[in-house]
C-alpha cells in the first residue's frame, strides 16, 4: 500500500462514510474506489478533487491528501520523475550558488546514492540533500543517516524550496536523529 492509499484509508475510517454513497457522490465506480483504497491505482487530479469535495474535508486535510497524492505520483510516474529531476537539478544549482556566495565550502560526495552536497567547515563534513520535494520520508532520512555515519557527522540537512504539511509532520522524527528539513533561506541562516 502506498502512502496516499494509507492516508486516504485513514480519512475514510475517521469519516465512516458509506463507500457506495461516497463513490457515487465523487462520480467514480465502487470498484475504482476500492482500488484507490488498496493502493492499486492513483486517482487523476479531478477525481481527487471530487473525492475531497465528497468527503467535505477541511482545507488542511485536503492539502495533506493532495501532497500525499503528488508525492506518490512523483515516485511512480515516469513523466513526473523526469520533471522532478529537472527541478532538482535547477534547485541544486541555485542552492550551491547561494552557499558559495556566502563563502561556504561545499563538495560533491563520493557516493551517488547519498546526499547531493557535503558542507565543509574545518574538519566537519555535513551531508546536505537538496530536493524540490521529499517523496519518501523514510528513505530520505535513511540516506541522510547513512551519509552522516560515513562522514562521522552529528547533523545533516534536507533542503526544500517550501515546507509542505507532509514535511512538517516528519520534523520531530528527523530532529530526533540530528537532521533538519529546511528551506534554502533557513538553511543559510542555520549554517552561518
PDB file of C-alpha atoms in Angstrom:
ATOM      1  CA  UNK A   1       0.000   0.000   0.000  1.00  0.00           C
ATOM      2  CA  UNK A   2       1.359   3.433  -0.901  1.00  0.00           C
ATOM      3  CA  UNK A   3       1.380   6.478   1.393  1.00  0.00           C
ATOM      4  CA  UNK A   4      -1.542   8.114  -0.419  1.00  0.00           C
ATOM      5  CA  UNK A   5      -3.702   4.999  -0.041  1.00  0.00           C
ATOM      6  CA  UNK A   6      -2.807   4.647   3.643  1.00  0.00           C
ATOM      7  CA  UNK A   7      -3.707   8.272   4.345  1.00  0.00           C
ATOM      8  CA  UNK A   8      -6.880   8.070   2.254  1.00  0.00           C
ATOM      9  CA  UNK A   9      -7.956   4.911   4.081  1.00  0.00           C
ATOM     10  CA  UNK A  10      -7.395   6.572   7.471  1.00  0.00           C
ATOM     11  CA  UNK A  11      -9.592   9.510   6.395  1.00  0.00           C
ATOM     12  CA  UNK A  12     -12.319   7.100   5.336  1.00  0.00           C
ATOM     13  CA  UNK A  13     -12.125   5.253   8.683  1.00  0.00           C
ATOM     14  CA  UNK A  14     -12.485   8.571  10.563  1.00  0.00           C
ATOM     15  CA  UNK A  15     -15.391   9.701   8.457  1.00  0.00           C
ATOM     16  CA  UNK A  16     -17.044   6.232   8.405  1.00  0.00           C
ATOM     17  CA  UNK A  17     -18.862   7.087   5.176  1.00  0.00           C
ATOM     18  CA  UNK A  18     -20.871   4.622   3.177  1.00  0.00           C
ATOM     19  CA  UNK A  19     -18.401   3.743   0.404  1.00  0.00           C
ATOM     20  CA  UNK A  20     -21.111   3.187  -2.200  1.00  0.00           C
ATOM     21  CA  UNK A  21     -22.595   6.627  -1.494  1.00  0.00           C
ATOM     22  CA  UNK A  22     -19.127   8.203  -1.477  1.00  0.00           C
ATOM     23  CA  UNK A  23     -18.223   6.641  -4.838  1.00  0.00           C
ATOM     24  CA  UNK A  24     -21.496   7.850  -6.344  1.00  0.00           C
ATOM     25  CA  UNK A  25     -21.048  11.378  -4.939  1.00  0.00           C
ATOM     26  CA  UNK A  26     -17.449  11.521  -6.262  1.00  0.00           C
ATOM     27  CA  UNK A  27     -18.515  10.246  -9.683  1.00  0.00           C
ATOM     28  CA  UNK A  28     -16.485   7.004  -9.695  1.00  0.00           C
ATOM     29  CA  UNK A  29     -17.389   3.346  -9.516  1.00  0.00           C
ATOM     30  CA  UNK A  30     -17.242   1.417  -6.261  1.00  0.00           C
ATOM     31  CA  UNK A  31     -14.508  -0.934  -7.583  1.00  0.00           C
ATOM     32  CA  UNK A  32     -12.449   2.124  -8.584  1.00  0.00           C
ATOM     33  CA  UNK A  33     -12.821   3.484  -5.062  1.00  0.00           C
ATOM     34  CA  UNK A  34     -11.620   0.165  -3.628  1.00  0.00           C
ATOM     35  CA  UNK A  35      -8.624   0.239  -5.988  1.00  0.00           C
ATOM     36  CA  UNK A  36      -7.709   3.681  -4.589  1.00  0.00           C
ATOM     37  CA  UNK A  37      -8.094   2.484  -1.004  1.00  0.00           C
ATOM     38  CA  UNK A  38      -5.937  -0.599  -1.657  1.00  0.00           C
ATOM     39  CA  UNK A  39      -3.248   1.399  -3.470  1.00  0.00           C
ATOM     40  CA  UNK A  40      -3.714  -0.320  -6.826  1.00  0.00           C
ATOM     41  CA  UNK A  41      -4.323   2.992  -8.592  1.00  0.00           C
ATOM     42  CA  UNK A  42      -3.823   6.694  -8.022  1.00  0.00           C
ATOM     43  CA  UNK A  43      -6.712   8.997  -8.813  1.00  0.00           C
ATOM     44  CA  UNK A  44      -6.484  11.602 -11.513  1.00  0.00           C
ATOM     45  CA  UNK A  45      -6.375  15.140 -10.148  1.00  0.00           C
ATOM     46  CA  UNK A  46     -10.030  15.815 -10.993  1.00  0.00           C
ATOM     47  CA  UNK A  47     -11.078  12.576  -9.258  1.00  0.00           C
ATOM     48  CA  UNK A  48      -9.033  13.532  -6.207  1.00  0.00           C
ATOM     49  CA  UNK A  49     -10.782  16.910  -6.055  1.00  0.00           C
ATOM     50  CA  UNK A  50     -14.181  15.195  -6.406  1.00  0.00           C
ATOM     51  CA  UNK A  51     -13.303  12.874  -3.501  1.00  0.00           C
ATOM     52  CA  UNK A  52     -12.174  15.810  -1.365  1.00  0.00           C
ATOM     53  CA  UNK A  53     -15.470  17.580  -2.066  1.00  0.00           C
ATOM     54  CA  UNK A  54     -17.498  14.405  -1.430  1.00  0.00           C
ATOM     55  CA  UNK A  55     -15.747  13.884   1.910  1.00  0.00           C
ATOM     56  CA  UNK A  56     -16.158  17.576   2.800  1.00  0.00           C
ATOM     57  CA  UNK A  57     -12.564  17.767   4.061  1.00  0.00           C
ATOM     58  CA  UNK A  58     -11.121  20.811   5.796  1.00  0.00           C
ATOM     59  CA  UNK A  59      -8.592  22.774   3.746  1.00  0.00           C
ATOM     60  CA  UNK A  60      -5.741  21.449   5.900  1.00  0.00           C
ATOM     61  CA  UNK A  61      -6.808  17.801   5.499  1.00  0.00           C
ATOM     62  CA  UNK A  62      -7.396  18.323   1.788  1.00  0.00           C
ATOM     63  CA  UNK A  63      -3.924  19.831   1.335  1.00  0.00           C
ATOM     64  CA  UNK A  64      -2.260  16.939   3.165  1.00  0.00           C
ATOM     65  CA  UNK A  65      -4.095  14.477   0.908  1.00  0.00           C
ATOM     66  CA  UNK A  66      -3.066  16.484  -2.190  1.00  0.00           C
ATOM     67  CA  UNK A  67       0.569  16.479  -1.010  1.00  0.00           C
ATOM     68  CA  UNK A  68       0.483  12.698  -0.467  1.00  0.00           C
ATOM     69  CA  UNK A  69      -1.037  12.301  -3.930  1.00  0.00           C
ATOM     70  CA  UNK A  70       1.665  14.472  -5.512  1.00  0.00           C
ATOM     71  CA  UNK A  71       4.436  12.607  -3.662  1.00  0.00           C
ATOM     72  CA  UNK A  72       3.111   9.263  -4.832  1.00  0.00           C
ATOM     73  CA  UNK A  73       2.811  10.495  -8.429  1.00  0.00           C
ATOM     74  CA  UNK A  74       6.406  11.755  -8.276  1.00  0.00           C
ATOM     75  CA  UNK A  75       7.569   8.343  -7.066  1.00  0.00           C
ATOM     76  CA  UNK A  76       5.636   6.262  -9.590  1.00  0.00           C
ATOM     77  CA  UNK A  77       5.138   8.205 -12.816  1.00  0.00           C
ATOM     78  CA  UNK A  78       7.999   8.489 -15.310  1.00  0.00           C
ATOM     79  CA  UNK A  79       6.831  11.857 -16.604  1.00  0.00           C
ATOM     80  CA  UNK A  80       6.659  13.213 -13.047  1.00  0.00           C
ATOM     81  CA  UNK A  81      10.080  11.724 -12.228  1.00  0.00           C
ATOM     82  CA  UNK A  82      11.633  13.472 -15.238  1.00  0.00           C
ATOM     83  CA  UNK A  83      10.001  16.744 -14.198  1.00  0.00           C
ATOM     84  CA  UNK A  84      11.252  16.272 -10.621  1.00  0.00           C
ATOM     85  CA  UNK A  85      14.767  15.529 -11.911  1.00  0.00           C
ATOM     86  CA  UNK A  86      14.827  18.806 -13.885  1.00  0.00           C
ATOM     87  CA  UNK A  87      13.505  20.745 -10.904  1.00  0.00           C
ATOM     88  CA  UNK A  88      16.096  19.084  -8.650  1.00  0.00           C
ATOM     89  CA  UNK A  89      18.950  19.980 -10.994  1.00  0.00           C
ATOM     90  CA  UNK A  90      17.845  23.615 -11.086  1.00  0.00           C
ATOM     91  CA  UNK A  91      17.268  23.828  -7.321  1.00  0.00           C
ATOM     92  CA  UNK A  92      20.607  22.130  -6.568  1.00  0.00           C
ATOM     93  CA  UNK A  93      22.384  24.693  -8.747  1.00  0.00           C
ATOM     94  CA  UNK A  94      20.540  27.546  -7.010  1.00  0.00           C
ATOM     95  CA  UNK A  95      21.396  26.256  -3.505  1.00  0.00           C
ATOM     96  CA  UNK A  96      25.038  25.587  -4.452  1.00  0.00           C
ATOM     97  CA  UNK A  97      25.456  29.109  -5.826  1.00  0.00           C
ATOM     98  CA  UNK A  98      23.869  30.639  -2.708  1.00  0.00           C
ATOM     99  CA  UNK A  99      26.178  28.640  -0.418  1.00  0.00           C
ATOM    100  CA  UNK A 100      29.263  29.600  -2.409  1.00  0.00           C
ATOM    101  CA  UNK A 101      28.228  33.290  -2.440  1.00  0.00           C
ATOM    102  CA  UNK A 102      28.015  33.189   1.358  1.00  0.00           C
ATOM    103  CA  UNK A 103      31.562  31.794   1.490  1.00  0.00           C
ATOM    104  CA  UNK A 104      30.734  28.210   2.459  1.00  0.00           C
ATOM    105  CA  UNK A 105      32.858  25.315   1.280  1.00  0.00           C
ATOM    106  CA  UNK A 106      30.940  22.550  -0.463  1.00  0.00           C
ATOM    107  CA  UNK A 107      31.939  19.388  -2.234  1.00  0.00           C
ATOM    108  CA  UNK A 108      30.250  16.604  -4.117  1.00  0.00           C
ATOM    109  CA  UNK A 109      30.016  13.301  -2.255  1.00  0.00           C
ATOM    110  CA  UNK A 110      31.804  10.184  -3.470  1.00  0.00           C
ATOM    111  CA  UNK A 111      28.643   8.106  -3.088  1.00  0.00           C
ATOM    112  CA  UNK A 112      25.942   8.894  -5.664  1.00  0.00           C
ATOM    113  CA  UNK A 113      23.130   7.349  -3.575  1.00  0.00           C
ATOM    114  CA  UNK A 114      23.716   9.648  -0.605  1.00  0.00           C
ATOM    115  CA  UNK A 115      23.465  13.402  -0.194  1.00  0.00           C
ATOM    116  CA  UNK A 116      23.755  15.892  -3.043  1.00  0.00           C
ATOM    117  CA  UNK A 117      26.379  18.074  -1.353  1.00  0.00           C
ATOM    118  CA  UNK A 118      28.728  17.945   1.593  1.00  0.00           C
ATOM    119  CA  UNK A 119      29.143  21.157   3.579  1.00  0.00           C
ATOM    120  CA  UNK A 120      32.693  21.568   4.796  1.00  0.00           C
ATOM    121  CA  UNK A 121      33.530  23.529   7.916  1.00  0.00           C
ATOM    122  CA  UNK A 122      37.080  22.912   9.149  1.00  0.00           C
ATOM    123  CA  UNK A 123      37.252  19.190   9.857  1.00  0.00           C
ATOM    124  CA  UNK A 124      33.458  18.832   9.927  1.00  0.00           C
ATOM    125  CA  UNK A 125      31.620  17.322   6.962  1.00  0.00           C
ATOM    126  CA  UNK A 126      27.827  17.751   6.940  1.00  0.00           C
ATOM    127  CA  UNK A 127      25.612  15.938   4.392  1.00  0.00           C
ATOM    128  CA  UNK A 128      23.032  18.027   2.528  1.00  0.00           C
ATOM    129  CA  UNK A 129      20.237  16.594   0.438  1.00  0.00           C
ATOM    130  CA  UNK A 130      18.689  19.152  -1.947  1.00  0.00           C
ATOM    131  CA  UNK A 131      15.310  18.286  -3.442  1.00  0.00           C
ATOM    132  CA  UNK A 132      12.278  20.140  -4.809  1.00  0.00           C
ATOM    133  CA  UNK A 133      10.019  17.673  -2.934  1.00  0.00           C
ATOM    134  CA  UNK A 134      10.594  14.875  -0.454  1.00  0.00           C
ATOM    135  CA  UNK A 135       8.667  11.977  -1.948  1.00  0.00           C
ATOM    136  CA  UNK A 136       9.645   9.302   0.562  1.00  0.00           C
ATOM    137  CA  UNK A 137      10.481  10.494   4.077  1.00  0.00           C
ATOM    138  CA  UNK A 138      11.781   7.189   5.493  1.00  0.00           C
ATOM    139  CA  UNK A 139      14.126   6.714   2.542  1.00  0.00           C
ATOM    140  CA  UNK A 140      15.323  10.331   2.668  1.00  0.00           C
ATOM    141  CA  UNK A 141      16.055  10.083   6.378  1.00  0.00           C
ATOM    142  CA  UNK A 142      17.812   6.745   5.845  1.00  0.00           C
ATOM    143  CA  UNK A 143      20.083   8.184   3.125  1.00  0.00           C
ATOM    144  CA  UNK A 144      20.993  11.142   5.304  1.00  0.00           C
ATOM    145  CA  UNK A 145      21.675   8.946   8.353  1.00  0.00           C
ATOM    146  CA  UNK A 146      23.915   6.666   6.277  1.00  0.00           C
ATOM    147  CA  UNK A 147      25.794   9.697   4.951  1.00  0.00           C
ATOM    148  CA  UNK A 148      26.122  11.132   8.465  1.00  0.00           C
ATOM    149  CA  UNK A 149      27.571   7.814   9.617  1.00  0.00           C
ATOM    150  CA  UNK A 150      30.027   7.684   6.708  1.00  0.00           C
ATOM    151  CA  UNK A 151      31.124  11.276   7.345  1.00  0.00           C
ATOM    152  CA  UNK A 152      31.126  10.908  11.151  1.00  0.00           C
ATOM    153  CA  UNK A 153      28.712  13.844  11.250  1.00  0.00           C
ATOM    154  CA  UNK A 154      26.325  14.602  14.089  1.00  0.00           C
ATOM    155  CA  UNK A 155      23.896  16.509  11.872  1.00  0.00           C
ATOM    156  CA  UNK A 156      22.517  16.611   8.348  1.00  0.00           C
ATOM    157  CA  UNK A 157      20.132  18.708   6.300  1.00  0.00           C
ATOM    158  CA  UNK A 158      17.378  18.233   3.742  1.00  0.00           C
ATOM    159  CA  UNK A 159      16.793  21.451   1.789  1.00  0.00           C
ATOM    160  CA  UNK A 160      13.431  22.038   0.082  1.00  0.00           C
ATOM    161  CA  UNK A 161      12.001  25.149  -1.634  1.00  0.00           C
ATOM    162  CA  UNK A 162       8.928  25.127   0.630  1.00  0.00           C
ATOM    163  CA  UNK A 163       7.974  23.119   3.709  1.00  0.00           C
ATOM    164  CA  UNK A 164       4.831  21.144   2.937  1.00  0.00           C
ATOM    165  CA  UNK A 165       2.431  19.821   5.593  1.00  0.00           C
ATOM    166  CA  UNK A 166       3.781  16.301   4.976  1.00  0.00           C
ATOM    167  CA  UNK A 167       7.306  17.612   5.686  1.00  0.00           C
ATOM    168  CA  UNK A 168       6.169  19.354   8.863  1.00  0.00           C
ATOM    169  CA  UNK A 169       4.624  16.108  10.086  1.00  0.00           C
ATOM    170  CA  UNK A 170       8.085  14.473   9.994  1.00  0.00           C
ATOM    171  CA  UNK A 171      10.146  17.303  11.553  1.00  0.00           C
ATOM    172  CA  UNK A 172      10.315  15.737  15.016  1.00  0.00           C
ATOM    173  CA  UNK A 173      11.375  12.349  13.643  1.00  0.00           C
ATOM    174  CA  UNK A 174      14.182  13.958  11.641  1.00  0.00           C
ATOM    175  CA  UNK A 175      15.242  16.153  14.595  1.00  0.00           C
ATOM    176  CA  UNK A 176      15.431  13.087  16.831  1.00  0.00           C
ATOM    177  CA  UNK A 177      18.261  11.860  14.579  1.00  0.00           C
ATOM    178  CA  UNK A 178      20.053  15.208  14.149  1.00  0.00           C
ATOM    179  CA  UNK A 179      18.574  16.010  10.743  1.00  0.00           C
ATOM    180  CA  UNK A 180      16.652  19.151   9.836  1.00  0.00           C
ATOM    181  CA  UNK A 181      14.345  19.852   6.899  1.00  0.00           C
ATOM    182  CA  UNK A 182      14.892  23.494   5.940  1.00  0.00           C
ATOM    183  CA  UNK A 183      14.097  25.904   3.147  1.00  0.00           C
ATOM    184  CA  UNK A 184      17.064  27.463   1.338  1.00  0.00           C
ATOM    185  CA  UNK A 185      16.674  30.711   3.275  1.00  0.00           C
ATOM    186  CA  UNK A 186      16.578  28.917   6.638  1.00  0.00           C
ATOM    187  CA  UNK A 187      19.498  26.696   5.661  1.00  0.00           C
ATOM    188  CA  UNK A 188      21.659  29.754   5.013  1.00  0.00           C
ATOM    189  CA  UNK A 189      20.646  31.177   8.420  1.00  0.00           C
ATOM    190  CA  UNK A 190      21.277  27.860  10.146  1.00  0.00           C
ATOM    191  CA  UNK A 191      24.829  27.365   8.899  1.00  0.00           C
ATOM    192  CA  UNK A 192      26.053  30.954   9.416  1.00  0.00           C
TER     193      UNK A 192
END
